[in-house]
mmCIF file of C-alpha atoms in Angstrom:
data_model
loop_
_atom_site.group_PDB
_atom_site.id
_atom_site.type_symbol
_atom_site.label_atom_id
_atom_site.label_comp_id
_atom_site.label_asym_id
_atom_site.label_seq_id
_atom_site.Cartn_x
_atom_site.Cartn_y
_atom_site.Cartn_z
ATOM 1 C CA UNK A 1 67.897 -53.119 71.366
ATOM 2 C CA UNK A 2 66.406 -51.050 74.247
ATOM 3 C CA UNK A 3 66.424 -47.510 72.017
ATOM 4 C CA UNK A 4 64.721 -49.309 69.246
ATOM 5 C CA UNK A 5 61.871 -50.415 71.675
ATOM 6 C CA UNK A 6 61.537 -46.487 73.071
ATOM 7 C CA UNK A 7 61.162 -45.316 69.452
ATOM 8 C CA UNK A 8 58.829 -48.374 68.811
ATOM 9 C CA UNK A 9 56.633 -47.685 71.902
ATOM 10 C CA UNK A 10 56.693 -43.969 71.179
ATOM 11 C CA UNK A 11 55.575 -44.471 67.784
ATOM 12 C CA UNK A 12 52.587 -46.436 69.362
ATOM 13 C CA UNK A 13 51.847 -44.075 71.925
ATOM 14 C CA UNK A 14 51.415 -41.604 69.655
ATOM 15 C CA UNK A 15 49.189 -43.280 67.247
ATOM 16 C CA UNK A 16 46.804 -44.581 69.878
ATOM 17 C CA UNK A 17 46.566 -40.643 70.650
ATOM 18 C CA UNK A 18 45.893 -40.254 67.463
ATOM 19 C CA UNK A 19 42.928 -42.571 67.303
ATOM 20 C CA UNK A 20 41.267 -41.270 70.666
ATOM 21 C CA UNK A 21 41.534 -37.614 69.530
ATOM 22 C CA UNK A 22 39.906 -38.968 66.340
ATOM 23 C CA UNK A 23 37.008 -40.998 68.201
ATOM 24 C CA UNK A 24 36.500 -38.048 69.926
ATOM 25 C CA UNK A 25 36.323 -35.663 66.812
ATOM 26 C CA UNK A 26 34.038 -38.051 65.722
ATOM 27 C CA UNK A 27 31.743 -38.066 68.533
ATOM 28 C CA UNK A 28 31.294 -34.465 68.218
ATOM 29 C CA UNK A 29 29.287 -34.681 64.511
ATOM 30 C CA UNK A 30 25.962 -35.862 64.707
ATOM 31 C CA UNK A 31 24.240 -38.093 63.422
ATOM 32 C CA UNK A 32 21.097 -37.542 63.574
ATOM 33 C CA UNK A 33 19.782 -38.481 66.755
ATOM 34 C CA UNK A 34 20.171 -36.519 69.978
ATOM 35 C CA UNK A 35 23.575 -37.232 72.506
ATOM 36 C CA UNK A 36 24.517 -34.918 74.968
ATOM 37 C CA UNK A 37 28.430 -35.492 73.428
ATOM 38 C CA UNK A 38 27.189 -32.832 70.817
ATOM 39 C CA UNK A 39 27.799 -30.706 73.492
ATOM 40 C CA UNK A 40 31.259 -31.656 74.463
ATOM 41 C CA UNK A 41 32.799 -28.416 72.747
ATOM 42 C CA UNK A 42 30.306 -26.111 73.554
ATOM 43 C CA UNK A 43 31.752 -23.483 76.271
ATOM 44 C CA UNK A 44 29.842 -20.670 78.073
ATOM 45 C CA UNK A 45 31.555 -17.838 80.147
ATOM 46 C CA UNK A 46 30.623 -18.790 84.002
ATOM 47 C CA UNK A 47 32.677 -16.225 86.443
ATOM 48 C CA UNK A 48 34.577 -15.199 83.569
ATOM 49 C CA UNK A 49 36.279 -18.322 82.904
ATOM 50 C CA UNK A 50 35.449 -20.725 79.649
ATOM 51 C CA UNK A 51 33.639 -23.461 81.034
ATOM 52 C CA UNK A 52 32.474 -26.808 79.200
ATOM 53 C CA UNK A 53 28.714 -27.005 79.394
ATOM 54 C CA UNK A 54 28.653 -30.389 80.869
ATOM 55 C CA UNK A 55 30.441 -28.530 84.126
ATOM 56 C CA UNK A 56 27.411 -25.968 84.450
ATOM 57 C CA UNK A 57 24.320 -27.734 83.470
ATOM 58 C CA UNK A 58 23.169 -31.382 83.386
ATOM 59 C CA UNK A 59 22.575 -32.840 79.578
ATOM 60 C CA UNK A 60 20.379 -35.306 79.094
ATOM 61 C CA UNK A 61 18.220 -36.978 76.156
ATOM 62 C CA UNK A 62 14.501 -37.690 77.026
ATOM 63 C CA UNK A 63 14.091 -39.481 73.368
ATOM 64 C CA UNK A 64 16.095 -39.783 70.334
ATOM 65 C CA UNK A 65 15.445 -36.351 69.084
ATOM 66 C CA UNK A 66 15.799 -34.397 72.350
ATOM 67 C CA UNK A 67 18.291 -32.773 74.622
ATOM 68 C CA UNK A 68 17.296 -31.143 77.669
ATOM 69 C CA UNK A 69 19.545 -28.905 79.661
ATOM 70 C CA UNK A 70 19.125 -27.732 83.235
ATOM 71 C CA UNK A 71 21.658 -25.303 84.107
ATOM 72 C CA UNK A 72 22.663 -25.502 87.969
ATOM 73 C CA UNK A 73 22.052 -21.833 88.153
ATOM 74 C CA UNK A 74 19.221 -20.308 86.981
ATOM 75 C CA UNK A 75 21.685 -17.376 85.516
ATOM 76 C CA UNK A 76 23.226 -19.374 83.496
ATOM 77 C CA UNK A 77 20.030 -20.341 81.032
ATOM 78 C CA UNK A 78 21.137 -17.349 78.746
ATOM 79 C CA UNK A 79 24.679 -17.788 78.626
ATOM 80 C CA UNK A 80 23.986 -21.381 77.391
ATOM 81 C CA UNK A 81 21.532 -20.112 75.339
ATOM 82 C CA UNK A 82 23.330 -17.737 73.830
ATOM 83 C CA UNK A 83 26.479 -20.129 73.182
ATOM 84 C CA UNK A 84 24.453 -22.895 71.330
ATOM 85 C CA UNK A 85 23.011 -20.454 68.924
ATOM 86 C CA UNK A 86 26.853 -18.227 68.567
ATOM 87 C CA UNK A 87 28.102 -22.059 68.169
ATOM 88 C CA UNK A 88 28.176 -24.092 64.382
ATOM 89 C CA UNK A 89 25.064 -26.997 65.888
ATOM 90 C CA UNK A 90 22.476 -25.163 63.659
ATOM 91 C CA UNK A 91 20.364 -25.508 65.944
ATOM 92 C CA UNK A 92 17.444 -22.998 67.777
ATOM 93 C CA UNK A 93 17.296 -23.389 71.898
ATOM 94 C CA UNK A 94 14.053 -23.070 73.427
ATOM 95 C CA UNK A 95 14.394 -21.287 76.541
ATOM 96 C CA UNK A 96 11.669 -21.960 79.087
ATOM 97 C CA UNK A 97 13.393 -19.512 82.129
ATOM 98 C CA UNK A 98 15.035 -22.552 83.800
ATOM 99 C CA UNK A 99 16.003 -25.087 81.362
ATOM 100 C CA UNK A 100 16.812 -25.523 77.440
ATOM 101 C CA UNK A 101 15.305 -27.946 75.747
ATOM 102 C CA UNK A 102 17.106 -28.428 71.962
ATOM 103 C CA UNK A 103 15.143 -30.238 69.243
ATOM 104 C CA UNK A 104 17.237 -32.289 67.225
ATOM 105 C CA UNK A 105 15.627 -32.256 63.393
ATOM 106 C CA UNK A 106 15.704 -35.059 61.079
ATOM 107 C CA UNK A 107 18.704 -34.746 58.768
ATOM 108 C CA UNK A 108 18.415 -33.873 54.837
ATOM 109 C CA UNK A 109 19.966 -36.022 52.551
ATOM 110 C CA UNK A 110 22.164 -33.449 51.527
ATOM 111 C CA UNK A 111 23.592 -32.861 55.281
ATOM 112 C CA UNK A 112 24.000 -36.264 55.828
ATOM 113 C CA UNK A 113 26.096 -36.241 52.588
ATOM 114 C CA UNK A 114 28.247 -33.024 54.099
ATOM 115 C CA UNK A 115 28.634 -34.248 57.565
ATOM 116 C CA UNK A 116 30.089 -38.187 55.968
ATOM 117 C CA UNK A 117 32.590 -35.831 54.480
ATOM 118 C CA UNK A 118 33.048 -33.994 57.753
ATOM 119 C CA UNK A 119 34.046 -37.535 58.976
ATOM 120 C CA UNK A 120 36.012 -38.921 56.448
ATOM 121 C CA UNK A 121 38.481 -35.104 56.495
ATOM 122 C CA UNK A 122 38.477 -36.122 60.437
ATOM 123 C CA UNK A 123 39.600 -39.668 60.134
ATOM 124 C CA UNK A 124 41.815 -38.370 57.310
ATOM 125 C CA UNK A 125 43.636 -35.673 60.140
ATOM 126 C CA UNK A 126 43.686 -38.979 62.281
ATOM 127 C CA UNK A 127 45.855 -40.804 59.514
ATOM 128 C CA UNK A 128 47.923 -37.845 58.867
ATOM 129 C CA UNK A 129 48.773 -37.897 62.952
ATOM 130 C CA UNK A 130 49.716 -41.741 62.440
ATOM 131 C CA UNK A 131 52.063 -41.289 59.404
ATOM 132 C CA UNK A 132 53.596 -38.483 61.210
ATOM 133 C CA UNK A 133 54.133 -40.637 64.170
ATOM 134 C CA UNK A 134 56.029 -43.290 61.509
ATOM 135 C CA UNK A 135 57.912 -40.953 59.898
ATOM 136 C CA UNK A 136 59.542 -39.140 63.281
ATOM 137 C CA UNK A 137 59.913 -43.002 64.621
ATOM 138 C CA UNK A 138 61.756 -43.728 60.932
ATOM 139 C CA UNK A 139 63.883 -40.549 61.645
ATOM 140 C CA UNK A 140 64.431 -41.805 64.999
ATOM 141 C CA UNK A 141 65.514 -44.977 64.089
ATOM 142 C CA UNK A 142 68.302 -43.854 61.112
ATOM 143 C CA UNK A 143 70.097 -42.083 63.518
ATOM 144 C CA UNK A 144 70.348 -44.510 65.473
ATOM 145 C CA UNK A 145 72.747 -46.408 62.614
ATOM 146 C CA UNK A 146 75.464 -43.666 62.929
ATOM 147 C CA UNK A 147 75.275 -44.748 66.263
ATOM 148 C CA UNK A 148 76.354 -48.008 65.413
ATOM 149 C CA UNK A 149 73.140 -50.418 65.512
ATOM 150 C CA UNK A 150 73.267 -52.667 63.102
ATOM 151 C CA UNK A 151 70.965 -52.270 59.400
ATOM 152 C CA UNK A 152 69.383 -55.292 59.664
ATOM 153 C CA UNK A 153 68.169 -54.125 63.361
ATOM 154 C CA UNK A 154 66.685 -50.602 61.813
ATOM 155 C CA UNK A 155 65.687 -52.485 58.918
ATOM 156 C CA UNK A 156 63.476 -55.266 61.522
ATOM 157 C CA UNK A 157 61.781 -51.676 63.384
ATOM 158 C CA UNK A 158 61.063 -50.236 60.436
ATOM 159 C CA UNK A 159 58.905 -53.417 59.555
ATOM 160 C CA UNK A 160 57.680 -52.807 63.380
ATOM 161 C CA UNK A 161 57.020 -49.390 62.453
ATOM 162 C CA UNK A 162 54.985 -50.199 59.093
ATOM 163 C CA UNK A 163 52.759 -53.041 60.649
ATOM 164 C CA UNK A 164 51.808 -50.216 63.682
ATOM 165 C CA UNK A 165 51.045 -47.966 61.208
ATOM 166 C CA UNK A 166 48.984 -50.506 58.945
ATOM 167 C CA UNK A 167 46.954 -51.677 62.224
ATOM 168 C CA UNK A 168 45.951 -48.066 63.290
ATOM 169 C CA UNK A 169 45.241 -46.656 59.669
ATOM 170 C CA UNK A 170 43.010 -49.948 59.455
ATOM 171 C CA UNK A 171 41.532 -48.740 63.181
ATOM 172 C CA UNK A 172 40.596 -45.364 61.660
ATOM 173 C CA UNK A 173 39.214 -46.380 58.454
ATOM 174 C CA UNK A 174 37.150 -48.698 60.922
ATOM 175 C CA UNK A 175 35.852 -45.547 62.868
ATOM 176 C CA UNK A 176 35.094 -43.749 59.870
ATOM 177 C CA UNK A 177 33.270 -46.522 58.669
ATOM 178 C CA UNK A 178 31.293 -46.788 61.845
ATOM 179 C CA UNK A 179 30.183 -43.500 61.991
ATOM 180 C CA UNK A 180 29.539 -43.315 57.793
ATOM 181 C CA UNK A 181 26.549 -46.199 58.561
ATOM 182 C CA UNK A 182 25.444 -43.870 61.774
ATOM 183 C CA UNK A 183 24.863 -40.859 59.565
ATOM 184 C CA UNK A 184 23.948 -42.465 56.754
ATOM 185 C CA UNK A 185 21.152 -44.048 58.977
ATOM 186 C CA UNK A 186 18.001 -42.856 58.539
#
């Protein structure tokens, strides 16, 4: 049936979303070592507007416990400045007049301990977003029998449905586990 397969492939669509806008949640807590992704959801005000610091500065990582940012324009060293240390990094810019250079210190036990449980509540949120996905494709799919499509055709999605939802929950506790051993890490 042609409306199953839209439900079907919506119900995938939807839970590969889910999975990138996990990965990219979990790119965002550190582990330890210095990546300019840390970054990613940083935003200073440039002409007024919001603007990701990627767009203003260049990032990079001399070492492993690093970042070094050289803003385009020389203004714009204490708007960054000022949004890494409004921002939840916990971490102290220096400030040299023309670039930013952001030491990255060795996590605490305890921190790696709170930021595993920062990743396991994001890969959690990711989960959530793939059982929603099943249930609305579910929904989807039992109106489809006052329709007139036969039960054993819902019944066959729904299978569809479950096995989707069993590969991506398995991709997510993957990425969780992934980025558990990074933290954990010393």
């Amino acid at each position: 049936m042609e409306e199953i397969e839209i439900y079907l492939d919506a119900a995938r669509e939807m839970m590969e979303k889910a999975v990138v806008h996990t990965k990219a949640e979990l790119a965002k807590i550190r582990a330890g070592k210095a990546m300019p992704s840390m970054l990613d959801g940083l935003r200073v005000e440039y002409y007024g507007n919001p603007t990701p610091v990627s767009q203003v500065a260049s990032v990079s990582t001399p070492d492993a416990r690093t970042i070094f940012i050289k803003p385009w324009e020389k203004a714009m060293v204490g708007e960054i400045e000022k949004a890494i240390i409004n921002s939840d990094l916990g971490l102290n810019p220096q400030n040299d007049g023309e670039n930013i250079i952001l030491n990255i210190p060795q996590l605490t036990e305890e921190r790696r301990g709170q930021l595993a449980k920062q990743a396991k509540a994001a890969t959690e949120d990711g989960k959530i977003s793939i059982r929603n996905a099943r249930k609305e494709a579910n929904d989807e799919l039992k109106k489809l029998l006052k329709d007139g499509v036969s039960e054993d055709a819902i019944k066959g999605a729904e299978e569809e449905v479950q096995e989707l939802t069993d590969k991506f929950v398995k991709k997510m506790d993957e990425l969780y586990e992934h980025k558990e051993k990074e933290i954990m890490t010393v």
